[in-house]
Amino acid sequence: MSLYHPSDDFVARSNVSGGDARRDLVARAEAAPEKFWSELAESELHWFRKWDAVLDESGAPFYKWFVGGRTNMSYNCVDRHCDTWRKNRAAIVWEGEPGDQRTLTYQELLRCVKRFASVLREQGFRAGDRAIIYMPMVPELPVAMLACARLGIVHSVVFAGFSAEALKTRILDLDASLVITADGGWRRGKVVPLKDAVDEALHDCPGVRSVIVYRRTGSDVAMHDGRDAWWHDLDRGASEDCPAEELDAEHPLYVLYTSGTTGKPKGIVHSTGGYQLQVSMAMRWVFDIRDEDTYWCAADVGWVTGHSYIVYGPLLVGTTTVMYEGAPDFPEPDRFWRIADKYRVNVFYTSPTAIRAFIRFGDRYPDRHDLSSLRLLGSVGEPINPSAWEWYHRVIGGGRCPIVDTWWQTETGSIMISPLPGATPLKPGSATFPLPGVAADVVDMRGNSVEPGGEGFLVVRKPWPSMFRTLWGDPVRFQEVYWSQIPGTYFVGDAARKDKDGYFWVLGRVDDVMNVSGHRMSTAELESMLVRHEAVAEAAVIGVPDELTGQAVVAFVTPIQGHEPTDELAAELREWTAQQIGKFARPKQIRFSDALPKTRSGKIMRRLLREIVTTQTVTGDITTLEDLSVIDRLAAQQGSD
Ligand code: WT7
């Protein structure tokens, strides 16, 4: 396989310049990890008080970083830049879906953050309180996050594509007392009615005492006396005297819910000090950020990618972060390229699913625009197939931009395995090597490294600064799911291969978690949602390979006696999914069946279902199958798309 090398000019100008520079960083991190991270923490970030210990492993796996240190994310993202030449630099360049535009300099951002933080303080919210943020992709979303971070209010951003029901689950699990939302947001020319969803969710959430509503769309919304207030009304009297709290390095910054192997989403808890550090380093090492860059991560702030690489990472290093509210194909499939051209974007980060969608739309859309400002491209969320990689490299990158294929997870907080663009020769489809200070490896069941060329489980052997600290309200699950498969080692949940040159190839999940368009979906969560419907007796959900979305959800459903397996029922179950979780979770296909293949002990054999969908037959071992005739019936059954 041919290697892709960065140009000499790219290497000469990059932050980590050449293979030797990278190897030197890796070696220094390996030889003395605490020294390595503490030197970076000192040079990269502001600390109100320096730490007493870099790493405390005594409570493993509940590791602590920069123990005793005091810092503040909001201060590091905004305040400190305002004492430098950056004060009038664009912090956020924003474009709404209808085409409206706003630019916030670091000074303007600071004023907005201080004002909103003082509003929250006036309402009596304090460090440790929890806020849910359910907003469209407008600048006030990062403002809300930074205002919470300023006071130590733990925020949980709920992706605006989640339904009222999913929102409610999160509000209750977090026991949040504050909800920050908007009247709506724009998506493909239509209003997404966010405030209506909040009202519906709050019927059952007595703990929420305040709802702050940003006016985005101007739609009619109900305002509840004594609970709801408009952002602009509160802002009118807001003070700009609101210093950042000197928070403990381990103070929780946010909780982000993600799917696991059970029916209940997990609240991933991130802390402040270590997270700040590793996210900053990724901006420098992986995105190679320079002072003149305009940087665009085209994800949504509702997922971890947006937290770390639209909001916190870019602002920490004082770059300009582009933010776009709407759909990539609105009003036409060239929207991303129009934006990249218009704002002269230099570094661009997106997902393989988006890239494959653009390939389908055709080259004429990128061809309409001048993409010559781009110098570096990134990919995240799922393995990128080499042909999509090649297209991205050739058509979007004009053959001159390295591609950083970044592997990481909600749990890891920051990028863990990735090329350094001026230092790592690329192999399309490989995330290449662990970053300096990241002890990732591929191992067998006993935790032994596999030989070069071998496959196994992806693990991280040592704690890393941006690691999640626990699962909200469930430390036992934290230990069981992640730290006990191979005792003392972080179990990622992905399979991977290490080739003879040591390159990592991430192959996909080894658990019942699917990856649809780079979003994590839980088999169990979808199944328990489906069986809550009155017409469903049993459901089995599988992920099958899909050319566009990586994996697609296929649901096998057994209706309750008296309910007919009709197209109407399939449509109803799709609508039910939209209501219970969100439209993005709707199964691609629903197949009805009067029985599901089970082992004699009653476990659904998903492997067989997967085979039936992908090959229409079953070849593997079926000796444990309870009722053989089920297979024939299922194979004969047509799906309803
Ligand atoms: C899972 C994490 C990290 C932000 C987006 C997803 C898969 C992620 C890659 C990549 C192959 C990848 C893994 C991982 N994944 N990036 N570059 N190559 N697989 O975050 O929802 O926490 O999902 O996404 O399976 O475990 P997430």
XYZ file of C-alpha atoms and ligand atoms in Angstrom:
668
model
C 0.000 0.000 0.000
C 1.305 3.416 -0.886
C 2.129 5.847 1.898
C 1.090 9.472 1.735
C 3.779 11.890 2.889
C 3.229 15.541 3.752
C 4.984 18.036 1.489
C 8.350 19.426 2.615
C 6.733 22.799 3.055
C 3.991 21.350 5.270
C 6.569 19.542 7.391
C 8.740 22.615 7.727
C 5.875 24.708 9.037
C 4.145 22.183 11.261
C 4.069 22.180 15.046
C 5.526 18.692 15.227
C 7.891 18.732 12.302
C 8.979 15.371 10.980
C 9.075 11.795 12.258
C 11.995 12.376 14.605
C 10.195 15.202 16.386
C 7.207 12.926 16.898
C 9.313 10.022 18.132
C 11.084 12.346 20.519
C 7.757 13.492 22.026
C 6.553 9.904 22.326
C 9.813 8.838 23.980
C 9.754 11.703 26.463
C 6.152 10.946 27.384
C 6.946 7.292 27.858
C 10.064 7.862 29.942
C 8.469 10.305 32.386
C 4.747 10.761 31.788
C 4.076 12.955 34.814
C 6.917 15.301 33.984
C 5.783 15.376 30.361
C 2.193 16.343 31.173
C 3.061 18.738 33.977
C 5.449 20.753 31.799
C 2.763 21.070 29.168
C 0.118 21.960 31.758
C 2.328 24.763 32.944
C 3.084 26.202 29.527
C -0.391 25.744 27.995
C -2.819 26.806 30.688
C -3.515 29.303 33.391
C -3.688 27.940 36.928
C -4.861 30.024 39.875
C -3.010 27.579 42.052
C -0.465 25.003 40.987
C -1.113 21.321 41.663
C 0.490 19.315 44.463
C 0.612 16.059 42.489
C 0.295 15.445 38.744
C -1.451 12.103 39.045
C -3.080 10.307 41.944
C -3.507 6.616 41.216
C -4.424 5.580 44.743
C -8.144 5.277 44.008
C -7.727 3.575 40.607
C -9.620 3.441 38.314
C -10.869 6.728 39.769
C -7.719 8.544 38.764
C -7.116 12.188 39.596
C -4.988 14.636 37.639
C -3.326 17.846 38.785
C -4.460 17.244 42.339
C -4.867 20.408 44.349
C -4.559 22.620 41.265
C -7.082 25.397 40.721
C -8.151 26.550 37.282
C -11.148 27.503 35.160
C -12.089 26.421 31.637
C -13.926 29.639 30.837
C -10.921 31.698 31.958
C -8.558 29.626 29.831
C -10.827 29.755 26.779
C -11.615 33.464 26.887
C -10.300 35.795 29.599
C -6.619 35.163 29.158
C -6.743 35.767 25.386
C -8.208 39.202 26.041
C -4.935 40.271 27.652
C -3.087 39.567 24.396
C -3.175 40.618 20.743
C -5.947 38.047 20.354
C -8.511 40.260 22.044
C -9.935 41.469 18.739
C -9.423 38.248 16.893
C -12.538 36.354 15.769
C -13.278 33.647 18.315
C -16.475 32.352 16.706
C -17.437 32.810 13.059
C -21.004 31.672 12.802
C -23.418 31.104 9.972
C -27.071 30.245 10.459
C -28.865 27.932 8.093
C -30.953 30.752 6.581
C -27.685 32.531 5.744
C -27.422 35.005 8.618
C -23.910 35.584 9.942
C -22.247 36.696 13.149
C -18.668 37.052 14.278
C -17.707 37.255 17.937
C -14.244 38.450 18.835
C -12.627 37.165 22.009
C -13.539 40.413 23.758
C -17.158 40.194 22.664
C -17.300 36.558 23.646
C -15.934 37.440 27.077
C -18.614 40.056 27.587
C -21.370 37.653 26.526
C -20.039 34.924 28.809
C -19.702 37.258 31.793
C -23.206 38.631 31.299
C -24.803 35.226 31.013
C -22.789 33.855 33.913
C -23.925 36.760 36.076
C -27.537 35.998 35.093
C -27.054 32.445 36.314
C -25.369 33.674 39.488
C -28.258 36.099 40.118
C -30.685 33.205 39.786
C -28.761 31.514 42.575
C -26.953 28.816 40.627
C -23.637 27.746 42.112
C -20.703 25.428 41.503
C -21.904 21.827 41.498
C -25.466 22.600 40.326
C -26.491 20.920 37.065
C -27.763 22.577 33.900
C -29.167 20.968 30.773
C -28.400 22.807 27.545
C -30.774 21.983 24.683
C -30.045 24.481 21.958
C -29.524 24.842 18.244
C -26.045 25.526 16.885
C -25.977 29.260 17.619
C -23.165 31.219 19.347
C -25.230 31.347 22.525
C -24.705 27.600 22.873
C -20.947 27.966 23.539
C -21.752 31.087 25.569
C -24.046 29.006 27.787
C -21.424 26.270 28.151
C -18.689 28.742 29.020
C -20.926 30.615 31.463
C -21.671 27.357 33.280
C -17.973 26.451 33.253
C -17.165 29.898 34.635
C -19.229 29.240 37.758
C -18.604 25.514 38.017
C -22.178 24.624 37.073
C -21.977 21.146 35.554
C -23.505 21.269 32.098
C -24.971 18.536 29.997
C -25.622 19.425 26.398
C -28.428 17.361 24.912
C -28.233 17.135 21.111
C -31.151 19.110 19.637
C -32.159 16.054 17.587
C -33.166 14.188 20.755
C -36.864 13.942 21.571
C -38.685 15.286 24.627
C -38.623 11.809 26.114
C -34.837 11.439 25.767
C -34.416 14.954 27.145
C -36.541 14.086 30.167
C -34.491 10.966 30.931
C -31.336 13.076 30.972
C -32.795 15.878 33.087
C -33.967 13.349 35.653
C -30.772 11.304 35.702
C -28.707 14.432 36.221
C -31.212 15.946 38.659
C -30.792 19.260 36.837
C -32.371 22.427 38.210
C -31.756 24.634 35.156
C -32.578 24.205 31.467
C -31.120 26.517 28.834
C -32.888 26.283 25.502
C -34.222 28.244 22.510
C -37.594 28.703 20.882
C -36.250 26.564 18.053
C -33.511 26.057 15.531
C -33.354 25.826 11.742
C -32.911 22.485 10.017
C -33.508 22.034 6.274
C -35.602 25.174 6.168
C -37.902 24.086 8.984
C -38.101 25.051 12.617
C -37.102 22.387 15.150
C -39.445 23.235 18.054
C -37.081 22.933 20.986
C -39.078 24.833 23.571
C -42.140 22.643 22.955
C -40.004 19.585 23.653
C -38.708 21.170 26.861
C -42.276 21.907 28.004
C -43.278 18.328 27.336
C -40.242 16.949 29.162
C -40.762 19.215 32.169
C -44.214 17.797 32.990
C -42.311 15.140 34.884
C -39.282 17.093 36.095
C -40.202 19.003 39.248
C -36.533 19.654 40.053
C -36.169 22.215 37.254
C -36.783 25.664 38.682
C -35.569 27.823 35.811
C -35.793 27.700 32.029
C -33.911 30.294 30.004
C -35.039 30.639 26.397
C -32.928 32.154 23.639
C -34.969 33.603 20.772
C -33.686 32.135 17.553
C -36.584 31.484 15.188
C -39.213 33.885 16.515
C -41.766 31.063 16.665
C -44.636 31.193 19.102
C -43.805 29.427 22.319
C -45.501 29.126 25.675
C -43.714 30.812 28.593
C -44.481 29.510 32.068
C -44.736 32.191 34.713
C -42.228 31.875 37.466
C -40.174 29.299 35.591
C -39.365 30.569 32.098
C -37.560 33.722 31.059
C -36.230 35.064 27.773
C -32.473 35.218 27.457
C -32.675 38.775 26.016
C -34.804 40.022 28.920
C -32.371 38.682 31.502
C -29.422 39.997 29.517
C -30.734 43.536 29.625
C -29.861 44.064 33.254
C -26.898 41.726 33.382
C -23.663 42.705 35.073
C -20.321 42.296 33.372
C -18.620 41.879 36.676
C -18.420 38.132 36.975
C -14.972 36.679 37.555
C -14.232 33.043 36.839
C -14.423 30.766 39.892
C -11.147 29.234 40.976
C -12.215 25.633 40.637
C -10.502 22.447 41.638
C -8.756 20.727 38.701
C -11.001 17.721 39.290
C -14.217 19.745 39.365
C -16.663 18.121 36.908
C -16.959 20.254 33.790
C -19.698 18.373 31.997
C -21.678 15.193 31.730
C -22.425 13.887 28.262
C -24.790 10.982 27.776
C -23.837 8.206 25.401
C -25.213 4.781 24.603
C -23.891 1.600 26.137
C -24.906 -2.015 26.043
C -27.906 -1.659 28.336
C -31.180 0.185 27.882
C -29.956 3.151 29.903
C -27.603 5.810 28.494
C -24.404 6.436 30.441
C -23.541 9.871 31.799
C -19.881 10.321 30.928
C -18.316 12.684 33.478
C -15.436 14.906 32.385
C -13.399 17.045 34.703
C -11.593 20.328 34.180
C -7.797 20.353 34.460
C -6.702 17.266 32.589
C -9.389 17.637 29.955
C -8.258 21.178 29.178
C -4.708 20.040 28.754
C -5.166 17.100 26.445
C -7.730 18.859 24.272
C -5.292 21.788 23.858
C -2.479 19.447 22.904
C -4.642 17.781 20.256
C -5.306 21.191 18.715
C -1.572 21.747 18.425
C -0.346 18.256 17.578
C -3.197 16.895 15.462
C -4.804 20.008 13.955
C -1.422 21.722 13.827
C -3.072 25.044 14.678
C -1.204 28.212 13.773
C -2.098 31.776 14.630
C -3.343 32.567 11.141
C -5.699 29.579 10.883
C -9.433 29.505 10.491
C -10.593 26.172 11.789
C -13.884 24.380 11.171
C -15.169 21.250 12.820
C -18.449 20.544 11.054
C -19.885 18.359 13.815
C -22.668 19.249 16.254
C -21.942 20.552 19.733
C -24.455 17.978 21.001
C -21.830 15.235 20.596
C -18.415 15.017 22.198
C -16.696 16.042 18.970
C -18.414 19.400 19.239
C -17.552 19.847 22.913
C -13.864 19.182 22.463
C -13.296 20.424 18.929
C -15.861 23.127 18.180
C -15.926 24.817 21.570
C -13.264 24.008 24.142
C -10.230 22.978 22.076
C -10.276 25.817 19.527
C -10.962 28.489 22.138
C -8.294 27.149 24.485
C -5.645 27.666 21.823
C -7.152 30.986 20.771
C -7.994 30.089 17.196
C -11.068 31.033 15.146
C -13.745 28.357 15.255
C -16.373 28.271 12.516
C -19.840 27.176 13.521
C -22.669 26.333 11.120
C -26.231 25.836 12.295
C -27.868 23.663 9.701
C -27.837 20.768 7.271
C -24.922 20.118 4.877
C -27.252 19.901 1.880
C -29.330 23.008 2.490
C -30.306 24.746 0.310
C -27.998 22.727 -1.929
C -25.397 20.003 -1.398
C -22.565 22.515 -1.752
C -23.248 24.301 1.539
C -20.117 23.054 3.302
C -17.879 24.006 0.377
C -19.548 27.383 0.112
C -18.768 27.999 3.783
C -15.206 26.668 3.513
C -14.622 28.981 0.548
C -16.335 32.031 2.008
C -14.482 32.028 5.333
C -11.214 30.758 3.823
C -11.153 27.754 6.127
C -7.693 26.219 6.588
C -8.387 23.177 8.732
C -11.565 21.160 8.222
C -12.841 18.228 10.306
C -15.827 15.991 9.485
C -17.032 12.376 9.503
C -16.740 9.519 6.999
C -20.538 9.394 6.701
C -20.593 13.026 5.596
C -17.765 12.360 3.141
C -19.622 9.406 1.626
C -22.751 11.536 1.280
C -20.716 14.175 -0.568
C -19.294 11.522 -2.892
C -22.866 10.585 -3.788
C -23.885 14.181 -4.420
C -21.043 14.407 -6.917
C -17.882 16.388 -7.553
C -19.723 19.239 -9.196
C -20.632 20.681 -5.785
C -17.100 21.057 -4.407
C -15.934 21.983 -7.912
C -18.063 25.126 -7.793
C -15.918 26.566 -5.008
C -12.360 27.624 -4.377
C -11.073 25.267 -1.697
C -7.459 26.337 -1.984
C -7.372 27.761 1.560
C -7.639 24.245 2.999
C -4.339 22.819 4.201
C -5.370 20.026 6.567
C -8.375 17.679 6.725
C -9.669 15.501 9.523
C -12.004 12.546 9.947
C -13.725 11.145 13.023
C -16.486 8.890 14.273
C -16.013 5.616 12.433
C -13.443 3.829 10.323
C -12.978 5.621 7.012
C -12.960 3.341 4.008
C -9.905 3.884 1.786
C -11.966 4.909 -1.260
C -13.724 7.690 0.702
C -10.325 8.709 2.082
C -8.882 8.946 -1.446
C -11.818 11.058 -2.631
C -11.553 13.394 0.361
C -7.839 13.742 -0.257
C -8.149 14.364 -3.987
C -11.377 16.336 -4.401
C -11.582 18.329 -1.169
C -7.889 18.458 -0.317
C -6.715 19.015 -3.878
C -4.126 16.300 -3.261
C -2.133 18.631 -1.015
C -3.793 18.276 2.420
C -2.818 15.546 4.870
C -5.802 13.780 6.450
C -5.824 13.131 10.179
C -8.024 10.100 10.894
C -8.647 10.611 14.590
C -9.749 7.766 16.822
C -11.291 8.579 20.175
C -14.528 8.287 22.169
C -16.879 10.262 24.347
C -15.104 8.566 27.251
C -11.584 9.527 26.224
C -12.514 13.219 25.959
C -9.758 13.921 23.508
C -8.158 12.389 20.429
C -6.098 9.303 21.331
C -4.893 7.731 18.094
C -4.137 9.928 15.113
C -1.476 10.940 12.677
C 0.478 14.103 13.413
C 0.125 15.680 9.989
C 3.690 16.921 9.580
C 5.223 13.817 11.053
C 3.288 10.662 10.198
C 3.201 9.034 6.749
C -0.451 8.147 6.118
C -2.133 4.902 5.167
C -5.738 5.508 4.050
C -8.057 3.836 6.574
C -5.586 3.738 9.454
C -5.662 6.118 12.430
C -1.892 5.359 12.523
C -0.351 5.718 16.023
C -1.297 6.648 19.595
C -0.553 10.274 20.443
C 2.371 11.103 22.735
C 1.469 10.118 26.288
C -1.320 7.731 25.218
C -0.593 4.097 26.078
C -2.992 2.493 23.581
C -2.391 -1.097 22.547
C -4.036 -4.074 20.856
C -4.242 -7.098 23.125
C -5.680 -10.591 23.484
C -8.192 -11.664 26.140
C -5.473 -11.894 28.769
C -4.138 -8.439 28.057
C -1.010 -9.493 26.166
C -0.012 -7.371 23.167
C -0.764 -9.028 19.866
C 2.092 -9.681 17.435
C 2.456 -7.246 14.529
C -0.200 -8.164 11.982
C -2.518 -9.486 14.702
C -6.036 -8.487 15.716
C -7.415 -8.017 19.171
C -9.043 -5.646 21.618
C -8.116 -2.008 21.696
C -7.109 -0.919 25.217
C -5.384 1.946 26.977
C -2.913 0.717 29.563
C -2.271 3.921 31.497
C -4.443 6.806 32.660
C -4.519 9.895 30.428
C -5.370 13.465 31.471
C -8.666 13.898 29.560
C -10.086 10.550 30.633
C -13.655 10.456 31.945
C -13.698 10.227 35.711
C -16.781 8.114 36.308
C -20.339 7.499 35.119
C -22.770 9.949 36.630
C -24.443 8.266 39.590
C -23.041 4.858 38.696
C -19.416 4.285 39.728
C -20.007 0.539 39.858
C -20.944 0.400 36.184
C -17.871 2.530 35.439
C -15.634 -0.087 37.014
C -17.433 -3.056 35.559
C -17.840 -1.930 31.967
C -14.468 -0.343 31.425
C -11.925 -1.599 33.949
C -12.654 -5.216 34.744
C -12.572 -7.012 31.365
C -8.784 -6.839 31.596
C -8.162 -5.755 35.197
C -6.532 -2.373 35.568
C -6.652 -1.642 31.841
C -9.137 0.626 30.083
C -11.284 -1.557 27.829
C -12.343 0.509 24.835
C -14.936 -1.798 23.295
C -13.389 -1.707 19.815
C -11.519 -4.368 17.911
C -8.326 -3.318 16.191
C -5.388 -4.613 14.202
C -1.802 -3.539 14.396
C 0.009 -4.032 11.089
C 3.647 -4.962 10.618
C 4.663 -1.284 10.694
C 2.810 -0.767 13.961
C -0.087 1.183 12.379
C -3.422 0.848 14.197
C -6.519 -0.104 12.194
C -9.723 0.247 14.198
C -12.182 -2.393 13.018
C -15.389 -1.610 14.917
C -17.194 -2.392 18.144
C -16.928 -5.720 19.913
C -20.044 -5.133 22.023
C -23.722 -4.603 21.223
C -23.145 -0.994 20.315
C -23.731 0.117 16.745
C -22.164 3.034 14.963
C -24.595 4.778 12.637
C -23.236 7.860 10.863
C -20.589 8.134 13.560
C -23.223 8.146 16.305
C -23.321 5.532 18.912
C -26.521 3.507 19.183
C -27.289 0.835 21.657
C -28.949 -2.393 20.612
C -30.475 -2.797 24.061
C -31.706 0.785 24.242
C -33.514 0.490 20.895
C -34.941 -2.902 21.809
C -36.305 -1.796 25.150
C -37.767 1.275 23.471
C -39.525 -0.882 20.848
C -40.982 -3.349 23.341
C -42.487 -0.454 25.283
C -44.828 0.034 22.307
C -48.226 -1.553 22.857
C -48.097 -3.642 19.665
C -44.663 -5.175 20.227
C -44.044 -8.474 21.978
C -40.360 -8.834 21.184
C -37.704 -6.941 19.325
C -34.145 -7.612 18.261
C -32.012 -4.882 16.800
C -28.864 -5.328 14.776
C -26.428 -3.127 12.902
C -25.772 -4.139 9.309
C -23.119 -2.705 6.990
C -24.370 0.322 5.101
C -22.578 2.080 2.282
C -23.516 5.541 3.458
C -23.852 5.454 7.225
C -21.257 2.769 8.041
C -23.863 0.752 9.853
C -27.642 0.886 9.626
C -30.226 -0.263 12.151
C -32.452 -3.193 11.267
C -35.159 -4.077 13.775
C -36.800 -7.494 13.936
C -40.157 -7.195 15.604
C -42.664 -9.784 16.784
C -46.078 -8.154 17.166
C -48.389 -9.015 20.042
C -51.270 -11.302 19.094
C -54.012 -9.260 17.485
C -51.634 -6.687 15.966
C -51.048 -7.159 12.271
C -47.518 -6.855 10.851
C -48.473 -4.113 8.395
C -46.659 -1.213 6.751
C -48.764 1.037 8.966
C -47.358 -0.623 12.056
C -43.829 -0.254 10.693
C -44.475 3.462 10.115
C -45.906 3.766 13.609
C -42.841 2.136 15.149
C -40.605 4.532 13.283
C -42.621 7.446 14.607
C -42.468 5.885 18.075
C -38.662 5.797 17.807
C -38.613 9.475 16.839
C -40.735 10.279 19.892
C -38.819 8.138 22.329
C -35.258 8.894 21.217
C -35.094 11.115 18.146
C -35.571 10.962 14.400
C -31.933 10.080 13.832
C -32.442 6.743 15.618
C -35.238 5.449 13.350
C -34.465 1.961 12.022
C -33.644 1.792 8.342
C -35.639 -1.389 8.096
C -38.287 -3.063 10.228
C -38.872 -6.764 9.679
C -41.805 -8.511 11.264
C -41.515 -12.090 12.337
C -43.640 -14.420 14.452
C -40.507 -15.618 16.271
C -36.870 -14.695 16.742
C -33.948 -17.116 16.674
C -32.980 -17.950 20.245
C -30.579 -20.204 22.021
C -32.024 -22.861 24.266
C -31.411 -20.565 27.192
C -33.495 -17.845 25.527
C -30.775 -15.493 24.247
C -31.526 -13.872 20.924
C -28.927 -14.903 18.348
C -28.134 -11.597 16.738
C -25.325 -13.137 14.737
C -27.917 -15.147 12.804
C -30.101 -12.118 12.238
C -27.110 -10.241 10.888
C -26.321 -13.090 8.530
C -29.882 -13.301 7.327
C -29.964 -9.613 6.493
C -26.588 -9.482 4.790
C -26.594 -12.824 2.954
C -30.225 -14.021 3.097
C -28.970 -17.345 4.458
C -27.247 -18.767 7.479
C -23.998 -20.694 7.235
C -22.569 -20.523 10.764
C -23.108 -22.840 13.676
C -26.769 -23.130 14.635
C -26.578 -26.108 16.961
C -27.710 -24.039 19.934
C -30.739 -22.678 18.081
C -34.020 -23.541 19.728
C -36.365 -23.606 16.717
C -34.675 -24.234 13.389
C -37.706 -23.339 11.288
C -37.444 -19.726 12.474
C -34.478 -19.248 10.154
C -36.375 -20.205 7.019
C -39.290 -18.015 7.939
C -37.033 -15.042 8.623
C -35.037 -15.495 5.445
C -38.237 -15.589 3.412
C -39.533 -12.432 5.029
C -39.181 -9.181 3.121
C -38.159 -6.092 5.009
C -40.123 -2.879 4.918
C -37.883 0.101 4.242
C -16.616 5.057 18.885
C -16.790 6.203 19.838
C -15.053 10.456 19.055
C -16.115 11.252 18.560
C -17.165 10.603 17.762
C -17.714 9.284 18.251
C -15.752 4.805 16.731
C -14.532 6.986 16.476
C -13.080 6.493 14.933
C -12.057 6.407 13.946
C -12.610 4.135 13.681
C -13.832 5.345 15.222
C -15.168 3.740 17.646
C -15.294 4.368 19.020
N -14.726 5.682 16.179
N -13.545 7.490 15.735
N -11.305 7.454 13.594
N -11.856 5.198 13.347
N -13.597 4.171 14.598
O -17.756 9.207 19.643
O -20.010 8.185 20.088
O -18.152 8.058 21.781
O -18.087 6.722 19.665
O -16.653 5.559 17.540
O -15.946 2.586 17.567
O -15.307 3.436 20.070
P -18.559 8.059 20.356
